[in-house]
Coordinates of C-alpha atoms in Angstrom, one line a residue:
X92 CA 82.4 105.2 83.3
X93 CA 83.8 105.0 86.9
X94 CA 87.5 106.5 86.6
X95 CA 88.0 106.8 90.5
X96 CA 90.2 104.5 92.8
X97 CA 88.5 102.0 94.4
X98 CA 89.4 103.2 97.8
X99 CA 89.0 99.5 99.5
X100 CA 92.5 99.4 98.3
X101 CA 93.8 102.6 99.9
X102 CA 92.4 101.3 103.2
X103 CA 94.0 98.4 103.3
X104 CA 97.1 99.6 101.9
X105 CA 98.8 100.6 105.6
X106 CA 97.9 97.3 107.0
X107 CA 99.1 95.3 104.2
X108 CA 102.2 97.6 103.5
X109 CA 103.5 97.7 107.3
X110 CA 102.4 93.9 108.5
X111 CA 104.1 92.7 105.1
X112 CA 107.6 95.0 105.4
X113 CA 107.8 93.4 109.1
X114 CA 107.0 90.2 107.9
X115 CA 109.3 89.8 104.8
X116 CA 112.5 91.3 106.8
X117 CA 111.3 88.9 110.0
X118 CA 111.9 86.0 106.9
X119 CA 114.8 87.6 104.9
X120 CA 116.8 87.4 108.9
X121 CA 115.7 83.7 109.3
X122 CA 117.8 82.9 106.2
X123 CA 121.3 82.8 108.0
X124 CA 120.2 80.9 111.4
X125 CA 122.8 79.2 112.7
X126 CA 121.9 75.3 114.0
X127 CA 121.8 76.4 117.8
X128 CA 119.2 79.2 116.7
X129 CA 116.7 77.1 114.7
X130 CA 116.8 74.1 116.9
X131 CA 115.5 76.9 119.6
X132 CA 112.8 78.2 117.3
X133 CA 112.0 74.7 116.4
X134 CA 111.6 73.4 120.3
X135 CA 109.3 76.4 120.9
X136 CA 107.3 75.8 117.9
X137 CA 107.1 72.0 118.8
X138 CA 104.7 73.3 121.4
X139 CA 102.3 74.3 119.3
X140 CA 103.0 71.9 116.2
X141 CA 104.6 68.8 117.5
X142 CA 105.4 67.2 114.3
X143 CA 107.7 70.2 113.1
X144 CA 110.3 67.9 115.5
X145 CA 110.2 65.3 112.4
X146 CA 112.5 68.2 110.1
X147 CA 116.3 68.5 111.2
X148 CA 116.8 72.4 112.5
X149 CA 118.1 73.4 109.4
X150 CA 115.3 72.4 107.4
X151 CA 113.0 74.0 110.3
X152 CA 114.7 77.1 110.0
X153 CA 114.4 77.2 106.4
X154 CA 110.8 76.5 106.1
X155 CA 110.2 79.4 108.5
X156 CA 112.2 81.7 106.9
X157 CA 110.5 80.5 103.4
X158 CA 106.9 80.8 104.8
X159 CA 107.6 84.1 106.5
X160 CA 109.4 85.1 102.8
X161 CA 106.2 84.2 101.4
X162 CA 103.7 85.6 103.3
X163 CA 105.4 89.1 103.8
X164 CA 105.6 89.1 99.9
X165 CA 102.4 88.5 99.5
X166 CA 100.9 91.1 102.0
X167 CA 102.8 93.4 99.7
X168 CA 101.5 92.2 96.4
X169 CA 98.3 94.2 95.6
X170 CA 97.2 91.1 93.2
X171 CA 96.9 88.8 96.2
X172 CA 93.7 89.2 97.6
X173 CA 93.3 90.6 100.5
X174 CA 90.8 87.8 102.0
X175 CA 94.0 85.6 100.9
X176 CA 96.5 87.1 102.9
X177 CA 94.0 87.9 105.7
X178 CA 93.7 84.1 106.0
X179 CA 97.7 83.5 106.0
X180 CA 98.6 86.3 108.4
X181 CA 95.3 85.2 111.0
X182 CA 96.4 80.9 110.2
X183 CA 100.6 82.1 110.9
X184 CA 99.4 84.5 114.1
X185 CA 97.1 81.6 115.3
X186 CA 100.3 79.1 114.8
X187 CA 102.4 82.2 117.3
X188 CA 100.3 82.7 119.1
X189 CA 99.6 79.1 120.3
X190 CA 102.8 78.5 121.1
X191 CA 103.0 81.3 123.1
X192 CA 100.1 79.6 125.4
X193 CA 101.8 76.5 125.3
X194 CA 105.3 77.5 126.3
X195 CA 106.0 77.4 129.5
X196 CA 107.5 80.8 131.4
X197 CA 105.7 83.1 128.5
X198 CA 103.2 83.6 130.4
X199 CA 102.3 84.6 133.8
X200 CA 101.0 81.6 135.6
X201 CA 97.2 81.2 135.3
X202 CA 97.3 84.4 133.0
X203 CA 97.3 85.2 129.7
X204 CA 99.5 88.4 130.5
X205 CA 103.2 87.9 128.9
X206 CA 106.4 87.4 131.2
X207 CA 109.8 89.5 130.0
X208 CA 110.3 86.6 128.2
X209 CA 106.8 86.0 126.5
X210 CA 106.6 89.7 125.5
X211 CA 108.1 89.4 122.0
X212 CA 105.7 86.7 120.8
X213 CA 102.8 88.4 123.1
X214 CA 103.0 91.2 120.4
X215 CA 102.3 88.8 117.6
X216 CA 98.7 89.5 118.9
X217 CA 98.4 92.6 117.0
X218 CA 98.8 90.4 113.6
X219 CA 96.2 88.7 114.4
X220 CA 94.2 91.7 114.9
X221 CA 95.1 92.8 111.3
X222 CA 94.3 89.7 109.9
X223 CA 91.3 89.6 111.1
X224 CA 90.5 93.6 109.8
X225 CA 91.5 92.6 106.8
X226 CA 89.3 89.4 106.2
X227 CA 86.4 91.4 107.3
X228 CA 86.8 94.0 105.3
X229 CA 87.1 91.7 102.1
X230 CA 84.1 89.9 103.5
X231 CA 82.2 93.5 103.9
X232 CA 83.4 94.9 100.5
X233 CA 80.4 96.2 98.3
X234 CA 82.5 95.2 95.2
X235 CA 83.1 91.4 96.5
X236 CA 79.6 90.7 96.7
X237 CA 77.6 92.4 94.4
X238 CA 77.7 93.8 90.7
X239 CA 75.3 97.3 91.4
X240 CA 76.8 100.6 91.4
X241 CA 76.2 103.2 94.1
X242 CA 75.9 107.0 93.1
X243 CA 78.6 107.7 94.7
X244 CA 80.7 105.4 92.5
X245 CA 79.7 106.6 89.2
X246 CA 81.0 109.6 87.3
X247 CA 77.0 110.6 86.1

């Protein structure tokens, strides 16, 4: 009988653990935006998502904090699977990082490189980075895709 930890959840443990924390208190902070604050949000992510302009601010602001709420949860719940939250943090990085290309003065002109203003959402990047690790290591898991046992997994 094999009594040892599967140690795919150990790896993924600091990325999950760390990207979620940041993630969850990024959403608990949204919670209290005032109108001025989430119409700003709002504008920017119009660029990237043009039909978030069809929500009032308050709404917007909500909805952000609620799907940041969500998704930092959820990168903390070791139930969710991890090809699961390696799909919502690479879809809500991919949303960031979009509108950082599309906003105007975030961006060096003809560059990807960030301005001083672009350089809060240029750091999104690394989410994606860990989104990605993390959907490739569910895709690459032994115990995703196949029923046999290794020797090293067994207790005989």
């Amino acid at each position: 009988m094999n009594l040892k930890p599967r140690t795919a959840h150990l790896r993924r443990l600091p990325l999950r653990a760390v990207t979620g924390a940041f993630i969850l208190n990024s959403g608990i902070g949204k919670l209290s935006l005032d109108a001025d604050s989430a119409a700003g949000m709002q504008g920017m992510a119009a660029n990237a998502l043009p039909p978030v302009t069809k929500f009032s601010p308050g709404t917007f602001g909500k909805l952000l904090a609620g799907t940041e709420i969500a998704l930092g949860a959820a990168l903390l719940t070791p139930l969710v699977p991890t090809a699961v939250v390696g799909a919502g943090l690479v879809a809500f990085s991919s949303g960031l990082l979009t509108m950082y290309a599309r906003t105007p003065g975030m961006h060096e002109p003809g560059s990807p490189r960030p301005t001083q203003q672009g350089t809060a959402i240029a750091k999104d990047s690394w989410m994606l980075g860990i989104g990605t690790a993390l959907l490739i290591d569910a895709a690459t898991d032994r115990g995703c895709c196949s029923r046999g046992t290794d020797a090293a997994d067994t207790d005989e």
